[in-house]
Amino acid sequence: MEKEKQGFLDFAYQMYKTMKTNEISLVYEGEVTQEITKTFTSLTEKSLSKSAESNTVQKKVFNVMVECLQNISKHADSLSDEDEERRGIVMVSKGDDSYNIITGNIIKNERVAGLQESLELINSLDKVGLSNLFKKQIKESTISEKGGAGLGLIDIAKKTGSKLTYQFKELNEQVSFFILTSTIKRN
Amino acid sequence: MEVINIKGTDDTPNVILDKTSGQFEISGRSLPEDVNQFYEQILDWIDAYANDPLERTEFNFKLEYFNTASSKVILDILLKFEEIVENGKEVLIKWHYHEDEEDMLEAGEEYSDIVEIPFDYIVYTD
């Protein structure tokens, strides 16, 4: 028992060190709701406003976080059909020349191909191409029942000016885990 | 017409729609997840206004942030004003953006590419 407690303390300390070394300011796993989105974005906004980061970068980080989190709260699937909670992981880290916002959530395998196609299209476009795609989509899209407009990923790519980095890990025959990294350059 | 005057919150904007004083403004933050719930009464108001608009309408957008869910609703609002223009009245969109926020200027330019309404871009510093 004592040994187990000691092990946990060691783990907590290792985690603290890892977070410090990599300047990870936020790690979360759990349900993602609008309340959670508001809390995390306002925490990040406050900590950024105390930093020397330019306003432009601060606003981009805030904007991208909102889109990433609302993507989860609107579109994430769950491990089983009985479970209606939209969960995910969220991590924000600061590197020497960029901020990374990493999100992960469950997605049904049948939706993977469509999402992958959208991501590949977005990554193939330059600034003007993204702007044209955004205008096309916003004109065509009618707001779904969930209130989304399917524009989030295009917006993230436009605001970051970086390619979207992503991965799908198949968990079983029904679902995969989708990880997305959005990178905001600091200068 | 009744006046709409909604005070902004962490995730919803200030909205003033006042035909008598000629004040039309959406400002602050618009990040609600359920945009329809927030904007329904605003869209309804504009629909009613479009039936009997002023000769000249100046609509101010002074947004600090808006999410993509809101961006679709903003287009819906602009499309309603485009109809007013088509019906022979004058409309000017005053699109305010912070000097550090090129993204907000670009968002305005994208809207002006989509709708046939004149846009003025106004930079602020504070």
PDB file of C-alpha atoms in Angstrom:
ATOM      1  CA  MET A   1       0.000   0.000   0.000  1.00  0.00           C
ATOM      2  CA  GLU A   2       2.737   2.457   1.009  1.00  0.00           C
ATOM      3  CA  LYS A   3       4.615   1.489  -2.098  1.00  0.00           C
ATOM      4  CA  GLU A   4       1.593   2.238  -4.258  1.00  0.00           C
ATOM      5  CA  LYS A   5       1.218   5.686  -2.688  1.00  0.00           C
ATOM      6  CA  GLN A   6       4.881   6.374  -3.250  1.00  0.00           C
ATOM      7  CA  GLY A   7       4.479   5.326  -6.873  1.00  0.00           C
ATOM      8  CA  PHE A   8       1.663   7.782  -7.345  1.00  0.00           C
ATOM      9  CA  LEU A   9       3.655  10.616  -5.810  1.00  0.00           C
ATOM     10  CA  ASP A  10       6.506   9.814  -8.169  1.00  0.00           C
ATOM     11  CA  PHE A  11       4.105   9.809 -11.090  1.00  0.00           C
ATOM     12  CA  ALA A  12       2.677  13.193 -10.080  1.00  0.00           C
ATOM     13  CA  TYR A  13       6.158  14.633  -9.797  1.00  0.00           C
ATOM     14  CA  GLN A  14       7.220  13.193 -13.167  1.00  0.00           C
ATOM     15  CA  MET A  15       4.106  14.645 -14.717  1.00  0.00           C
ATOM     16  CA  TYR A  16       4.812  18.030 -13.162  1.00  0.00           C
ATOM     17  CA  LYS A  17       8.381  17.948 -14.527  1.00  0.00           C
ATOM     18  CA  THR A  18       7.208  16.933 -17.993  1.00  0.00           C
ATOM     19  CA  MET A  19       4.641  19.714 -18.030  1.00  0.00           C
ATOM     20  CA  LYS A  20       7.184  22.277 -16.863  1.00  0.00           C
ATOM     21  CA  THR A  21       9.850  21.170 -19.360  1.00  0.00           C
ATOM     22  CA  ASN A  22       7.456  21.253 -22.278  1.00  0.00           C
ATOM     23  CA  GLU A  23       5.616  24.342 -21.025  1.00  0.00           C
ATOM     24  CA  ILE A  24       2.314  22.521 -21.074  1.00  0.00           C
ATOM     25  CA  SER A  25      -0.202  24.908 -19.587  1.00  0.00           C
ATOM     26  CA  LEU A  26      -3.292  22.770 -19.812  1.00  0.00           C
ATOM     27  CA  VAL A  27      -4.080  19.058 -19.897  1.00  0.00           C
ATOM     28  CA  TYR A  28      -7.602  17.727 -19.688  1.00  0.00           C
ATOM     29  CA  GLU A  29      -9.456  14.536 -20.366  1.00  0.00           C
ATOM     30  CA  GLY A  30     -13.178  14.451 -19.942  1.00  0.00           C
ATOM     31  CA  GLU A  31     -16.474  15.757 -21.123  1.00  0.00           C
ATOM     32  CA  VAL A  32     -16.240  18.857 -23.335  1.00  0.00           C
ATOM     33  CA  THR A  33     -19.194  21.221 -23.005  1.00  0.00           C
ATOM     34  CA  GLN A  34     -19.706  24.894 -23.745  1.00  0.00           C
ATOM     35  CA  GLU A  35     -19.032  25.605 -20.050  1.00  0.00           C
ATOM     36  CA  ILE A  36     -15.707  23.753 -20.221  1.00  0.00           C
ATOM     37  CA  THR A  37     -14.859  25.596 -23.436  1.00  0.00           C
ATOM     38  CA  LYS A  38     -15.557  28.950 -21.789  1.00  0.00           C
ATOM     39  CA  THR A  39     -13.533  28.065 -18.709  1.00  0.00           C
ATOM     40  CA  PHE A  40     -10.468  26.810 -20.596  1.00  0.00           C
ATOM     41  CA  THR A  41     -10.411  29.596 -23.128  1.00  0.00           C
ATOM     42  CA  SER A  42     -10.771  32.273 -20.473  1.00  0.00           C
ATOM     43  CA  LEU A  43      -8.015  30.651 -18.348  1.00  0.00           C
ATOM     44  CA  THR A  44      -5.734  30.604 -21.367  1.00  0.00           C
ATOM     45  CA  GLU A  45      -6.696  34.133 -22.287  1.00  0.00           C
ATOM     46  CA  LYS A  46      -5.844  35.365 -18.789  1.00  0.00           C
ATOM     47  CA  SER A  47      -2.495  33.611 -18.679  1.00  0.00           C
ATOM     48  CA  LEU A  48      -1.610  34.872 -22.162  1.00  0.00           C
ATOM     49  CA  SER A  49      -2.523  38.441 -21.285  1.00  0.00           C
ATOM     50  CA  LYS A  50       0.042  38.306 -18.474  1.00  0.00           C
ATOM     51  CA  SER A  51       2.681  37.074 -20.921  1.00  0.00           C
ATOM     52  CA  ALA A  52       4.680  39.144 -23.359  1.00  0.00           C
ATOM     53  CA  GLU A  53       2.972  37.464 -26.299  1.00  0.00           C
ATOM     54  CA  SER A  54       1.715  39.805 -29.031  1.00  0.00           C
ATOM     55  CA  ASN A  55      -2.004  40.551 -29.178  1.00  0.00           C
ATOM     56  CA  THR A  56      -2.216  38.938 -32.583  1.00  0.00           C
ATOM     57  CA  VAL A  57      -0.846  35.630 -31.287  1.00  0.00           C
ATOM     58  CA  GLN A  58      -2.996  35.796 -28.139  1.00  0.00           C
ATOM     59  CA  LYS A  59      -6.132  36.218 -30.196  1.00  0.00           C
ATOM     60  CA  LYS A  60      -5.210  33.439 -32.587  1.00  0.00           C
ATOM     61  CA  VAL A  61      -4.603  31.014 -29.696  1.00  0.00           C
ATOM     62  CA  PHE A  62      -7.958  31.948 -28.196  1.00  0.00           C
ATOM     63  CA  ASN A  63      -9.807  31.618 -31.498  1.00  0.00           C
ATOM     64  CA  VAL A  64      -8.254  28.288 -32.396  1.00  0.00           C
ATOM     65  CA  MET A  65      -8.967  26.880 -28.930  1.00  0.00           C
ATOM     66  CA  VAL A  66     -12.626  27.810 -29.252  1.00  0.00           C
ATOM     67  CA  GLU A  67     -12.917  26.048 -32.605  1.00  0.00           C
ATOM     68  CA  CYS A  68     -11.029  22.936 -31.427  1.00  0.00           C
ATOM     69  CA  LEU A  69     -13.137  22.579 -28.282  1.00  0.00           C
ATOM     70  CA  GLN A  70     -16.427  23.288 -30.027  1.00  0.00           C
ATOM     71  CA  ASN A  71     -15.492  20.697 -32.645  1.00  0.00           C
ATOM     72  CA  ILE A  72     -15.329  18.130 -29.848  1.00  0.00           C
ATOM     73  CA  SER A  73     -18.473  19.286 -28.081  1.00  0.00           C
ATOM     74  CA  LYS A  74     -20.398  19.176 -31.339  1.00  0.00           C
ATOM     75  CA  HIS A  75     -18.909  16.338 -33.333  1.00  0.00           C
ATOM     76  CA  ALA A  76     -17.167  13.824 -31.066  1.00  0.00           C
ATOM     77  CA  ASP A  77     -18.579  10.314 -31.016  1.00  0.00           C
ATOM     78  CA  SER A  78     -18.484   8.045 -27.990  1.00  0.00           C
ATOM     79  CA  LEU A  79     -17.192   4.556 -27.358  1.00  0.00           C
ATOM     80  CA  SER A  80     -20.667   3.095 -27.220  1.00  0.00           C
ATOM     81  CA  ASP A  81     -24.019   4.238 -28.551  1.00  0.00           C
ATOM     82  CA  GLU A  82     -25.581   4.379 -25.068  1.00  0.00           C
ATOM     83  CA  ASP A  83     -23.008   6.932 -24.012  1.00  0.00           C
ATOM     84  CA  GLU A  84     -24.002  10.403 -25.115  1.00  0.00           C
ATOM     85  CA  GLU A  85     -21.196  12.312 -23.483  1.00  0.00           C
ATOM     86  CA  ARG A  86     -18.835  14.096 -25.835  1.00  0.00           C
ATOM     87  CA  ARG A  87     -15.426  13.604 -24.364  1.00  0.00           C
ATOM     88  CA  GLY A  88     -11.966  14.416 -25.460  1.00  0.00           C
ATOM     89  CA  ILE A  89      -8.447  15.313 -24.496  1.00  0.00           C
ATOM     90  CA  VAL A  90      -7.152  18.838 -24.684  1.00  0.00           C
ATOM     91  CA  MET A  91      -3.565  19.962 -24.294  1.00  0.00           C
ATOM     92  CA  VAL A  92      -1.993  23.373 -24.776  1.00  0.00           C
ATOM     93  CA  SER A  93       1.781  23.722 -24.919  1.00  0.00           C
ATOM     94  CA  LYS A  94       4.189  26.507 -25.677  1.00  0.00           C
ATOM     95  CA  GLY A  95       7.343  25.852 -27.638  1.00  0.00           C
ATOM     96  CA  ASP A  96      10.227  28.132 -28.582  1.00  0.00           C
ATOM     97  CA  ASP A  97       8.499  29.343 -31.699  1.00  0.00           C
ATOM     98  CA  SER A  98       4.910  28.180 -31.498  1.00  0.00           C
ATOM     99  CA  TYR A  99       1.888  27.269 -29.426  1.00  0.00           C
ATOM    100  CA  ASN A 100       0.403  23.843 -29.962  1.00  0.00           C
ATOM    101  CA  ILE A 101      -3.195  23.022 -29.276  1.00  0.00           C
ATOM    102  CA  ILE A 102      -3.707  19.283 -29.296  1.00  0.00           C
ATOM    103  CA  THR A 103      -7.127  17.745 -29.130  1.00  0.00           C
ATOM    104  CA  GLY A 104      -8.263  14.147 -29.364  1.00  0.00           C
ATOM    105  CA  ASN A 105     -11.640  12.499 -29.529  1.00  0.00           C
ATOM    106  CA  ILE A 106     -13.440   9.341 -30.497  1.00  0.00           C
ATOM    107  CA  ILE A 107     -14.826   9.165 -34.018  1.00  0.00           C
ATOM    108  CA  LYS A 108     -16.887   6.426 -35.675  1.00  0.00           C
ATOM    109  CA  ASN A 109     -14.870   4.551 -38.299  1.00  0.00           C
ATOM    110  CA  GLU A 110     -17.519   5.277 -40.918  1.00  0.00           C
ATOM    111  CA  ARG A 111     -16.796   9.011 -40.552  1.00  0.00           C
ATOM    112  CA  VAL A 112     -13.012   8.731 -40.792  1.00  0.00           C
ATOM    113  CA  ALA A 113     -12.743   8.750 -44.601  1.00  0.00           C
ATOM    114  CA  GLY A 114     -14.876  11.890 -44.954  1.00  0.00           C
ATOM    115  CA  LEU A 115     -12.965  13.774 -42.287  1.00  0.00           C
ATOM    116  CA  GLN A 116      -9.633  12.679 -43.731  1.00  0.00           C
ATOM    117  CA  GLU A 117     -10.701  13.928 -47.143  1.00  0.00           C
ATOM    118  CA  SER A 118     -11.611  17.348 -45.704  1.00  0.00           C
ATOM    119  CA  LEU A 119      -8.297  17.558 -43.863  1.00  0.00           C
ATOM    120  CA  GLU A 120      -6.316  16.633 -46.977  1.00  0.00           C
ATOM    121  CA  LEU A 121      -8.176  19.207 -49.035  1.00  0.00           C
ATOM    122  CA  ILE A 122      -7.552  21.923 -46.426  1.00  0.00           C
ATOM    123  CA  ASN A 123      -3.860  21.041 -46.204  1.00  0.00           C
ATOM    124  CA  SER A 124      -3.483  21.210 -49.982  1.00  0.00           C
ATOM    125  CA  LEU A 125      -4.614  24.847 -50.125  1.00  0.00           C
ATOM    126  CA  ASP A 126      -2.755  28.117 -49.697  1.00  0.00           C
ATOM    127  CA  LYS A 127      -4.161  31.247 -48.030  1.00  0.00           C
ATOM    128  CA  VAL A 128      -6.222  32.334 -51.024  1.00  0.00           C
ATOM    129  CA  GLY A 129      -7.459  28.791 -51.617  1.00  0.00           C
ATOM    130  CA  LEU A 130      -8.563  28.500 -47.991  1.00  0.00           C
ATOM    131  CA  SER A 131     -10.377  31.808 -48.179  1.00  0.00           C
ATOM    132  CA  ASN A 132     -12.201  30.685 -51.328  1.00  0.00           C
ATOM    133  CA  LEU A 133     -13.117  27.343 -49.744  1.00  0.00           C
ATOM    134  CA  PHE A 134     -14.390  29.159 -46.652  1.00  0.00           C
ATOM    135  CA  LYS A 135     -16.585  31.459 -48.744  1.00  0.00           C
ATOM    136  CA  LYS A 136     -17.915  28.529 -50.742  1.00  0.00           C
ATOM    137  CA  GLN A 137     -18.713  26.472 -47.639  1.00  0.00           C
ATOM    138  CA  ILE A 138     -20.308  29.300 -45.720  1.00  0.00           C
ATOM    139  CA  LYS A 139     -22.614  30.036 -48.641  1.00  0.00           C
ATOM    140  CA  GLU A 140     -23.572  26.400 -49.093  1.00  0.00           C
ATOM    141  CA  SER A 141     -23.824  25.272 -45.515  1.00  0.00           C
ATOM    142  CA  THR A 142     -27.063  25.392 -43.705  1.00  0.00           C
ATOM    143  CA  ILE A 143     -26.669  25.223 -39.988  1.00  0.00           C
ATOM    144  CA  SER A 144     -27.129  21.700 -38.737  1.00  0.00           C
ATOM    145  CA  GLU A 145     -29.270  20.911 -35.730  1.00  0.00           C
ATOM    146  CA  LYS A 146     -26.173  20.984 -33.603  1.00  0.00           C
ATOM    147  CA  GLY A 147     -25.470  24.558 -34.639  1.00  0.00           C
ATOM    148  CA  GLY A 148     -22.257  23.770 -36.452  1.00  0.00           C
ATOM    149  CA  ALA A 149     -21.404  25.015 -39.855  1.00  0.00           C
ATOM    150  CA  GLY A 150     -18.570  22.602 -40.722  1.00  0.00           C
ATOM    151  CA  LEU A 151     -16.224  25.526 -41.090  1.00  0.00           C
ATOM    152  CA  GLY A 152     -14.120  25.025 -37.984  1.00  0.00           C
ATOM    153  CA  LEU A 153     -11.206  23.197 -39.566  1.00  0.00           C
ATOM    154  CA  ILE A 154     -10.923  25.651 -42.462  1.00  0.00           C
ATOM    155  CA  ASP A 155     -10.952  28.504 -39.962  1.00  0.00           C
ATOM    156  CA  ILE A 156      -8.196  26.884 -37.880  1.00  0.00           C
ATOM    157  CA  ALA A 157      -6.033  26.441 -40.991  1.00  0.00           C
ATOM    158  CA  LYS A 158      -6.649  30.056 -42.045  1.00  0.00           C
ATOM    159  CA  LYS A 159      -5.898  31.553 -38.652  1.00  0.00           C
ATOM    160  CA  THR A 160      -2.807  29.454 -37.919  1.00  0.00           C
ATOM    161  CA  GLY A 161      -1.302  29.641 -41.392  1.00  0.00           C
ATOM    162  CA  SER A 162       0.070  26.148 -40.640  1.00  0.00           C
ATOM    163  CA  LYS A 163      -0.826  22.728 -41.966  1.00  0.00           C
ATOM    164  CA  LEU A 164      -3.094  20.689 -39.711  1.00  0.00           C
ATOM    165  CA  THR A 165      -1.282  17.704 -38.217  1.00  0.00           C
ATOM    166  CA  TYR A 166      -3.520  14.759 -37.485  1.00  0.00           C
ATOM    167  CA  GLN A 167      -3.687  11.053 -36.889  1.00  0.00           C
ATOM    168  CA  PHE A 168      -6.383   8.398 -36.712  1.00  0.00           C
ATOM    169  CA  LYS A 169      -5.811   5.393 -34.425  1.00  0.00           C
ATOM    170  CA  GLU A 170      -8.281   2.612 -34.918  1.00  0.00           C
ATOM    171  CA  LEU A 171      -9.464   1.379 -31.508  1.00  0.00           C
ATOM    172  CA  ASN A 172     -11.812  -1.385 -32.643  1.00  0.00           C
ATOM    173  CA  GLU A 173     -14.192  -2.230 -35.497  1.00  0.00           C
ATOM    174  CA  GLN A 174     -16.505   0.633 -34.604  1.00  0.00           C
ATOM    175  CA  VAL A 175     -14.397   3.587 -33.552  1.00  0.00           C
ATOM    176  CA  SER A 176     -11.076   5.368 -33.922  1.00  0.00           C
ATOM    177  CA  PHE A 177      -9.274   8.026 -31.946  1.00  0.00           C
ATOM    178  CA  PHE A 178      -8.705  11.267 -33.855  1.00  0.00           C
ATOM    179  CA  ILE A 179      -5.838  13.517 -32.799  1.00  0.00           C
ATOM    180  CA  LEU A 180      -5.429  17.015 -34.198  1.00  0.00           C
ATOM    181  CA  THR A 181      -2.559  19.399 -33.586  1.00  0.00           C
ATOM    182  CA  SER A 182      -3.002  23.076 -34.424  1.00  0.00           C
ATOM    183  CA  THR A 183       0.163  25.136 -34.422  1.00  0.00           C
ATOM    184  CA  ILE A 184       0.227  28.902 -33.950  1.00  0.00           C
ATOM    185  CA  LYS A 185       3.541  30.541 -34.756  1.00  0.00           C
ATOM    186  CA  ARG A 186       4.751  33.036 -32.173  1.00  0.00           C
ATOM    187  CA  ASN A 187       6.147  35.651 -34.518  1.00  0.00           C
TER     188      ASN A 187
ATOM    189  CA  MET B   1     -40.613  48.946 -33.773  1.00  0.00           C
ATOM    190  CA  GLU B   2     -39.463  47.625 -30.430  1.00  0.00           C
ATOM    191  CA  VAL B   3     -35.850  48.251 -29.534  1.00  0.00           C
ATOM    192  CA  ILE B   4     -33.492  45.335 -29.060  1.00  0.00           C
ATOM    193  CA  ASN B   5     -30.783  46.073 -26.554  1.00  0.00           C
ATOM    194  CA  ILE B   6     -28.892  43.025 -25.341  1.00  0.00           C
ATOM    195  CA  LYS B   7     -25.915  43.289 -23.047  1.00  0.00           C
ATOM    196  CA  GLY B   8     -22.936  41.132 -23.982  1.00  0.00           C
ATOM    197  CA  THR B   9     -21.570  38.227 -21.960  1.00  0.00           C
ATOM    198  CA  ASP B  10     -18.407  36.072 -22.093  1.00  0.00           C
ATOM    199  CA  ASP B  11     -19.713  34.333 -25.161  1.00  0.00           C
ATOM    200  CA  THR B  12     -22.494  36.476 -26.604  1.00  0.00           C
ATOM    201  CA  PRO B  13     -22.298  39.959 -28.125  1.00  0.00           C
ATOM    202  CA  ASN B  14     -23.866  43.324 -27.317  1.00  0.00           C
ATOM    203  CA  VAL B  15     -26.699  43.917 -29.718  1.00  0.00           C
ATOM    204  CA  ILE B  16     -28.487  47.204 -30.333  1.00  0.00           C
ATOM    205  CA  LEU B  17     -31.208  47.392 -32.957  1.00  0.00           C
ATOM    206  CA  ASP B  18     -33.079  50.665 -32.774  1.00  0.00           C
ATOM    207  CA  LYS B  19     -34.913  51.922 -35.817  1.00  0.00           C
ATOM    208  CA  THR B  20     -35.969  55.221 -34.212  1.00  0.00           C
ATOM    209  CA  SER B  21     -32.444  56.343 -33.367  1.00  0.00           C
ATOM    210  CA  GLY B  22     -30.970  54.577 -36.398  1.00  0.00           C
ATOM    211  CA  GLN B  23     -28.578  52.569 -34.260  1.00  0.00           C
ATOM    212  CA  PHE B  24     -27.656  49.105 -35.477  1.00  0.00           C
ATOM    213  CA  GLU B  25     -24.743  47.386 -33.810  1.00  0.00           C
ATOM    214  CA  ILE B  26     -23.325  44.003 -32.922  1.00  0.00           C
ATOM    215  CA  SER B  27     -20.162  44.184 -30.836  1.00  0.00           C
ATOM    216  CA  GLY B  28     -17.987  42.168 -28.475  1.00  0.00           C
ATOM    217  CA  ARG B  29     -17.744  38.384 -28.560  1.00  0.00           C
ATOM    218  CA  SER B  30     -19.879  35.876 -30.295  1.00  0.00           C
ATOM    219  CA  LEU B  31     -18.891  32.338 -29.354  1.00  0.00           C
ATOM    220  CA  PRO B  32     -22.111  30.600 -28.383  1.00  0.00           C
ATOM    221  CA  GLU B  33     -22.318  26.935 -29.182  1.00  0.00           C
ATOM    222  CA  ASP B  34     -26.012  27.211 -29.877  1.00  0.00           C
ATOM    223  CA  VAL B  35     -26.036  30.223 -32.178  1.00  0.00           C
ATOM    224  CA  ASN B  36     -29.630  29.707 -33.270  1.00  0.00           C
ATOM    225  CA  GLN B  37     -30.928  30.144 -29.753  1.00  0.00           C
ATOM    226  CA  PHE B  38     -29.154  33.470 -29.336  1.00  0.00           C
ATOM    227  CA  TYR B  39     -29.705  34.906 -32.813  1.00  0.00           C
ATOM    228  CA  GLU B  40     -33.280  33.839 -33.477  1.00  0.00           C
ATOM    229  CA  GLN B  41     -34.887  37.010 -32.089  1.00  0.00           C
ATOM    230  CA  ILE B  42     -32.294  39.145 -33.880  1.00  0.00           C
ATOM    231  CA  LEU B  43     -32.988  37.535 -37.241  1.00  0.00           C
ATOM    232  CA  ASP B  44     -36.735  37.887 -36.627  1.00  0.00           C
ATOM    233  CA  TRP B  45     -36.295  41.566 -35.827  1.00  0.00           C
ATOM    234  CA  ILE B  46     -34.316  42.172 -39.014  1.00  0.00           C
ATOM    235  CA  ASP B  47     -36.941  40.308 -41.054  1.00  0.00           C
ATOM    236  CA  ALA B  48     -39.578  42.681 -39.694  1.00  0.00           C
ATOM    237  CA  TYR B  49     -37.305  45.696 -40.260  1.00  0.00           C
ATOM    238  CA  ALA B  50     -36.722  44.665 -43.879  1.00  0.00           C
ATOM    239  CA  ASN B  51     -40.445  45.161 -44.551  1.00  0.00           C
ATOM    240  CA  ASP B  52     -40.164  48.863 -43.815  1.00  0.00           C
ATOM    241  CA  PRO B  53     -36.528  49.924 -43.552  1.00  0.00           C
ATOM    242  CA  LEU B  54     -35.044  53.397 -43.231  1.00  0.00           C
ATOM    243  CA  GLU B  55     -33.883  55.090 -46.444  1.00  0.00           C
ATOM    244  CA  ARG B  56     -30.340  54.613 -45.216  1.00  0.00           C
ATOM    245  CA  THR B  57     -29.117  52.010 -42.698  1.00  0.00           C
ATOM    246  CA  GLU B  58     -25.654  52.000 -41.186  1.00  0.00           C
ATOM    247  CA  PHE B  59     -24.884  48.720 -39.478  1.00  0.00           C
ATOM    248  CA  ASN B  60     -21.864  48.516 -37.206  1.00  0.00           C
ATOM    249  CA  PHE B  61     -20.031  45.259 -36.596  1.00  0.00           C
ATOM    250  CA  LYS B  62     -17.390  45.691 -33.936  1.00  0.00           C
ATOM    251  CA  LEU B  63     -16.520  42.152 -32.983  1.00  0.00           C
ATOM    252  CA  GLU B  64     -13.553  41.086 -30.954  1.00  0.00           C
ATOM    253  CA  TYR B  65     -14.048  37.378 -31.591  1.00  0.00           C
ATOM    254  CA  PHE B  66     -16.561  35.220 -33.310  1.00  0.00           C
ATOM    255  CA  ASN B  67     -16.654  31.474 -33.808  1.00  0.00           C
ATOM    256  CA  THR B  68     -17.437  29.781 -37.113  1.00  0.00           C
ATOM    257  CA  ALA B  69     -20.945  28.925 -35.930  1.00  0.00           C
ATOM    258  CA  SER B  70     -21.552  32.664 -35.568  1.00  0.00           C
ATOM    259  CA  SER B  71     -19.936  33.412 -38.917  1.00  0.00           C
ATOM    260  CA  LYS B  72     -22.798  31.667 -40.690  1.00  0.00           C
ATOM    261  CA  VAL B  73     -25.385  33.707 -38.782  1.00  0.00           C
ATOM    262  CA  ILE B  74     -23.538  36.923 -39.565  1.00  0.00           C
ATOM    263  CA  LEU B  75     -23.811  35.993 -43.237  1.00  0.00           C
ATOM    264  CA  ASP B  76     -27.544  35.401 -42.743  1.00  0.00           C
ATOM    265  CA  ILE B  77     -27.850  38.898 -41.287  1.00  0.00           C
ATOM    266  CA  LEU B  78     -25.889  40.413 -44.173  1.00  0.00           C
ATOM    267  CA  LEU B  79     -28.023  38.569 -46.727  1.00  0.00           C
ATOM    268  CA  LYS B  80     -31.129  40.133 -45.208  1.00  0.00           C
ATOM    269  CA  PHE B  81     -29.580  43.578 -45.634  1.00  0.00           C
ATOM    270  CA  GLU B  82     -28.612  42.693 -49.190  1.00  0.00           C
ATOM    271  CA  GLU B  83     -32.323  42.244 -49.883  1.00  0.00           C
ATOM    272  CA  ILE B  84     -32.950  45.704 -48.482  1.00  0.00           C
ATOM    273  CA  VAL B  85     -30.334  47.048 -50.922  1.00  0.00           C
ATOM    274  CA  GLU B  86     -32.015  45.153 -53.767  1.00  0.00           C
ATOM    275  CA  ASN B  87     -35.260  46.870 -52.816  1.00  0.00           C
ATOM    276  CA  GLY B  88     -33.694  50.234 -53.485  1.00  0.00           C
ATOM    277  CA  LYS B  89     -32.653  51.418 -50.021  1.00  0.00           C
ATOM    278  CA  GLU B  90     -29.173  52.368 -48.967  1.00  0.00           C
ATOM    279  CA  VAL B  91     -27.183  50.163 -46.567  1.00  0.00           C
ATOM    280  CA  LEU B  92     -23.633  50.626 -45.344  1.00  0.00           C
ATOM    281  CA  ILE B  93     -21.802  48.017 -43.292  1.00  0.00           C
ATOM    282  CA  LYS B  94     -19.247  49.549 -40.970  1.00  0.00           C
ATOM    283  CA  TRP B  95     -16.821  46.782 -40.168  1.00  0.00           C
ATOM    284  CA  HIS B  96     -14.577  47.660 -37.226  1.00  0.00           C
ATOM    285  CA  TYR B  97     -11.371  45.772 -36.544  1.00  0.00           C
ATOM    286  CA  HIS B  98      -8.527  46.131 -34.089  1.00  0.00           C
ATOM    287  CA  GLU B  99      -5.211  47.190 -35.593  1.00  0.00           C
ATOM    288  CA  ASP B 100      -3.595  43.940 -34.326  1.00  0.00           C
ATOM    289  CA  GLU B 101      -6.330  41.851 -35.864  1.00  0.00           C
ATOM    290  CA  GLU B 102      -5.781  41.314 -39.518  1.00  0.00           C
ATOM    291  CA  ASP B 103      -7.942  38.178 -39.272  1.00  0.00           C
ATOM    292  CA  MET B 104     -10.940  40.362 -38.416  1.00  0.00           C
ATOM    293  CA  LEU B 105     -10.292  42.661 -41.376  1.00  0.00           C
ATOM    294  CA  GLU B 106     -10.010  39.631 -43.661  1.00  0.00           C
ATOM    295  CA  ALA B 107     -13.275  38.253 -42.305  1.00  0.00           C
ATOM    296  CA  GLY B 108     -14.978  41.510 -43.277  1.00  0.00           C
ATOM    297  CA  GLU B 109     -13.419  41.414 -46.731  1.00  0.00           C
ATOM    298  CA  GLU B 110     -14.650  37.869 -47.228  1.00  0.00           C
ATOM    299  CA  TYR B 111     -18.190  38.903 -46.385  1.00  0.00           C
ATOM    300  CA  SER B 112     -18.015  41.831 -48.769  1.00  0.00           C
ATOM    301  CA  ASP B 113     -16.950  39.385 -51.506  1.00  0.00           C
ATOM    302  CA  ILE B 114     -20.093  37.347 -50.845  1.00  0.00           C
ATOM    303  CA  VAL B 115     -22.766  40.026 -50.437  1.00  0.00           C
ATOM    304  CA  GLU B 116     -23.544  43.036 -52.605  1.00  0.00           C
ATOM    305  CA  ILE B 117     -23.438  45.686 -49.908  1.00  0.00           C
ATOM    306  CA  PRO B 118     -20.844  48.458 -49.513  1.00  0.00           C
ATOM    307  CA  PHE B 119     -18.431  47.954 -46.615  1.00  0.00           C
ATOM    308  CA  ASP B 120     -16.398  50.563 -44.750  1.00  0.00           C
ATOM    309  CA  TYR B 121     -13.475  49.219 -42.760  1.00  0.00           C
ATOM    310  CA  ILE B 122     -12.693  51.130 -39.612  1.00  0.00           C
ATOM    311  CA  VAL B 123      -9.571  50.424 -37.626  1.00  0.00           C
ATOM    312  CA  TYR B 124      -9.468  51.030 -33.880  1.00  0.00           C
ATOM    313  CA  THR B 125      -6.551  50.932 -31.495  1.00  0.00           C
ATOM    314  CA  ASP B 126      -7.547  51.353 -27.837  1.00  0.00           C
TER     315      ASP B 126
END
